[in-house]
Short mmCIF file of C-alpha atoms and ligand atoms in Angstrom, two decimals:
data_model
loop_
_atom_site.label_atom_id
_atom_site.label_comp_id
_atom_site.label_asym_id
_atom_site.label_seq_id
_atom_site.Cartn_x
_atom_site.Cartn_y
_atom_site.Cartn_z
CA UNK A 1 10.69 -125.82 79.95
CA UNK A 2 8.56 -127.38 77.21
CA UNK A 3 5.77 -125.35 75.70
CA UNK A 4 2.61 -127.42 75.11
CA UNK A 5 1.45 -125.52 72.03
CA UNK A 6 4.81 -124.83 70.39
CA UNK A 7 5.19 -126.50 67.00
CA UNK A 8 8.90 -127.23 67.48
CA UNK A 9 8.28 -128.66 70.98
CA UNK A 10 5.73 -130.96 69.30
CA UNK A 11 8.43 -132.01 66.82
CA UNK A 12 10.85 -132.65 69.71
CA UNK A 13 8.22 -134.81 71.44
CA UNK A 14 7.52 -136.70 68.20
CA UNK A 15 3.90 -135.52 68.10
CA UNK A 16 4.21 -134.13 64.60
CA UNK A 17 6.44 -135.53 61.87
CA UNK A 18 9.80 -134.07 60.96
CA UNK A 19 12.63 -135.07 58.65
CA UNK A 20 15.46 -135.20 61.14
CA UNK A 21 19.06 -135.07 60.01
CA UNK A 22 20.61 -135.00 63.49
CA UNK A 23 19.59 -135.81 67.07
CA UNK A 24 22.32 -135.49 69.65
CA UNK A 25 21.12 -135.22 73.21
CA UNK A 26 20.18 -131.59 73.66
CA UNK A 27 19.84 -130.64 69.98
CA UNK A 28 17.81 -131.76 66.98
CA UNK A 29 18.00 -130.61 63.37
CA UNK A 30 15.37 -131.22 60.70
CA UNK A 31 14.45 -130.09 57.20
CA UNK A 32 12.51 -126.84 56.90
CA UNK A 33 9.17 -127.68 55.20
CA UNK A 34 9.35 -124.49 53.12
CA UNK A 35 13.01 -124.38 52.16
CA UNK A 36 14.81 -121.37 50.72
CA UNK A 37 16.78 -124.04 48.84
CA UNK A 38 16.20 -127.80 49.09
CA UNK A 39 18.15 -129.17 52.04
CA UNK A 40 17.50 -126.07 54.23
CA UNK A 41 17.84 -127.29 57.83
CA UNK A 42 16.65 -125.88 61.16
CA UNK A 43 18.75 -126.49 64.28
CA UNK A 44 16.82 -126.31 67.56
CA UNK A 45 17.46 -126.99 71.22
CA UNK A 46 15.14 -129.66 72.62
CA UNK A 47 14.32 -127.32 75.51
CA UNK A 48 11.98 -124.47 74.64
CA UNK A 49 13.84 -121.13 74.44
CA UNK A 50 12.11 -118.27 72.63
CA UNK A 51 15.02 -116.32 71.17
CA UNK A 52 18.79 -116.38 71.11
CA UNK A 53 18.77 -114.20 74.23
CA UNK A 54 17.13 -117.00 76.23
CA UNK A 55 19.50 -119.79 75.16
CA UNK A 56 22.21 -120.71 77.69
CA UNK A 57 25.76 -120.31 76.34
CA UNK A 58 26.57 -124.04 76.53
CA UNK A 59 23.49 -124.87 74.42
CA UNK A 60 24.09 -122.22 71.75
CA UNK A 61 27.62 -123.56 71.47
CA UNK A 62 26.24 -127.03 70.70
CA UNK A 63 23.77 -125.51 68.22
CA UNK A 64 26.54 -123.70 66.34
CA UNK A 65 28.68 -126.84 66.29
CA UNK A 66 25.69 -128.73 64.83
CA UNK A 67 25.13 -125.96 62.24
CA UNK A 68 28.79 -126.15 61.24
CA UNK A 69 28.55 -129.93 60.72
CA UNK A 70 25.35 -129.53 58.71
CA UNK A 71 26.86 -126.84 56.46
CA UNK A 72 29.84 -129.10 55.84
CA UNK A 73 27.51 -131.96 54.97
CA UNK A 74 25.40 -129.78 52.64
CA UNK A 75 28.55 -128.96 50.68
CA UNK A 76 29.42 -132.66 50.35
CA UNK A 77 25.99 -134.25 50.04
CA UNK A 78 24.18 -131.59 48.00
CA UNK A 79 27.23 -130.16 46.25
CA UNK A 80 26.29 -126.78 47.75
CA UNK A 81 28.79 -124.05 46.86
CA UNK A 82 28.21 -122.37 50.22
CA UNK A 83 25.70 -122.03 53.03
CA UNK A 84 24.09 -119.27 55.10
CA UNK A 85 23.45 -119.40 58.84
CA UNK A 86 20.50 -117.27 59.83
CA UNK A 87 18.53 -116.64 62.98
CA UNK A 88 15.45 -114.44 63.16
CA UNK A 89 15.07 -113.03 66.66
CA UNK A 90 11.79 -111.32 67.61
CA UNK A 91 8.88 -110.57 65.28
CA UNK A 92 10.48 -107.41 63.87
CA UNK A 93 13.28 -109.59 62.49
CA UNK A 94 10.84 -112.01 60.88
CA UNK A 95 10.67 -114.65 63.63
CA UNK A 96 7.49 -116.67 63.15
CA UNK A 97 8.18 -119.69 65.35
CA UNK A 98 9.04 -118.58 68.87
CA UNK A 99 11.20 -121.58 69.65
CA UNK A 100 14.67 -120.30 68.79
CA UNK A 101 16.28 -121.95 65.76
CA UNK A 102 19.23 -121.52 63.45
CA UNK A 103 18.58 -121.78 59.71
CA UNK A 104 21.31 -123.58 57.74
CA UNK A 105 20.62 -122.78 54.09
CA UNK A 106 22.59 -124.47 51.32
CA UNK A 107 23.61 -122.01 48.62
CA UNK A 108 24.42 -122.54 44.98
CA UNK A 109 26.21 -120.18 42.59
CA UNK A 110 23.19 -120.44 40.33
CA UNK A 111 20.40 -120.02 42.93
CA UNK A 112 19.72 -116.38 42.00
CA UNK A 113 19.27 -115.24 45.61
CA UNK A 114 20.44 -111.73 46.45
CA UNK A 115 22.17 -110.36 49.52
CA UNK A 116 20.28 -108.05 51.88
CA UNK A 117 20.01 -104.44 50.70
CA UNK A 118 22.59 -102.09 52.26
CA UNK A 119 22.09 -98.58 53.72
CA UNK A 120 24.58 -95.71 54.06
CA UNK A 121 25.63 -93.88 57.25
CA UNK A 122 25.53 -90.10 57.41
CA UNK A 123 28.81 -88.29 58.19
CA UNK A 124 29.81 -89.05 61.84
CA UNK A 125 26.86 -91.35 62.44
CA UNK A 126 28.85 -94.56 62.39
CA UNK A 127 30.85 -93.64 65.49
CA UNK A 128 27.70 -92.66 67.43
CA UNK A 129 26.08 -95.99 66.61
CA UNK A 130 29.28 -97.85 67.52
CA UNK A 131 29.38 -96.11 70.92
CA UNK A 132 25.71 -96.84 71.69
CA UNK A 133 26.09 -100.54 71.02
CA UNK A 134 29.43 -100.84 72.81
CA UNK A 135 27.89 -99.29 75.96
CA UNK A 136 25.67 -102.32 76.56
CA UNK A 137 28.25 -105.04 75.94
P1 AMP B 1 11.36 -118.10 61.41
O1 AMP B 1 10.75 -117.05 60.51
O2 AMP B 1 12.84 -117.95 61.55
O3 AMP B 1 10.62 -118.22 62.72
O4 AMP B 1 11.22 -119.44 60.61
C1 AMP B 1 10.32 -120.47 60.90
C2 AMP B 1 10.62 -121.56 59.90
O5 AMP B 1 10.01 -122.75 60.35
C3 AMP B 1 10.07 -121.28 58.49
O6 AMP B 1 11.15 -121.30 57.56
C4 AMP B 1 9.08 -122.43 58.26
O7 AMP B 1 9.09 -122.89 56.94
C5 AMP B 1 9.57 -123.48 59.24
N1 AMP B 1 8.55 -124.42 59.71
C6 AMP B 1 7.35 -124.11 60.24
N2 AMP B 1 6.70 -125.24 60.62
C7 AMP B 1 7.53 -126.27 60.32
C8 AMP B 1 7.45 -127.70 60.49
N3 AMP B 1 6.37 -128.27 61.02
N4 AMP B 1 8.49 -128.45 60.09
C9 AMP B 1 9.59 -127.87 59.55
N5 AMP B 1 9.74 -126.55 59.38
C10 AMP B 1 8.73 -125.74 59.76
ZN1 ZN B 2 9.05 -124.97 71.79
#
């Protein structure tokens, strides 16, 4: 279902401008207006799904295939040394636009960006956490 007020649905409908790099049936991909690095692309389903958990498996498969193609192109076209795929799901994870999207961010050896900070597990904690997560899979 489309969402009348959603900014990415408006992009899909052509009501607001976007710099599209790919449009293939169920998926579009366009430049992020506030890129982490220039050439940062967002991959979205044309249908409105809020988070990864709402996206049907066949659609997420197409989105990942598109992201893979885009990453490959960023390496060729922008001479990117690498690329990150990212997806913020739910507000706590930093999601601001509630039309699910995959970020494809070109990365350069010299871009100065850091990896996420890392925490440590207490003794025995890792196995408890493993078991909790495994229970719901
Ligand atoms: P997220 O925090 O994962 O929800 O990211 C939303 C992303 O959408 C941000 O990186 C914004 O810069 C980007 N964004 C918001 N509005 C637009 C727009 N009209 N066109 C392109 N990118 C947008
Ligand atoms: Zn939408």
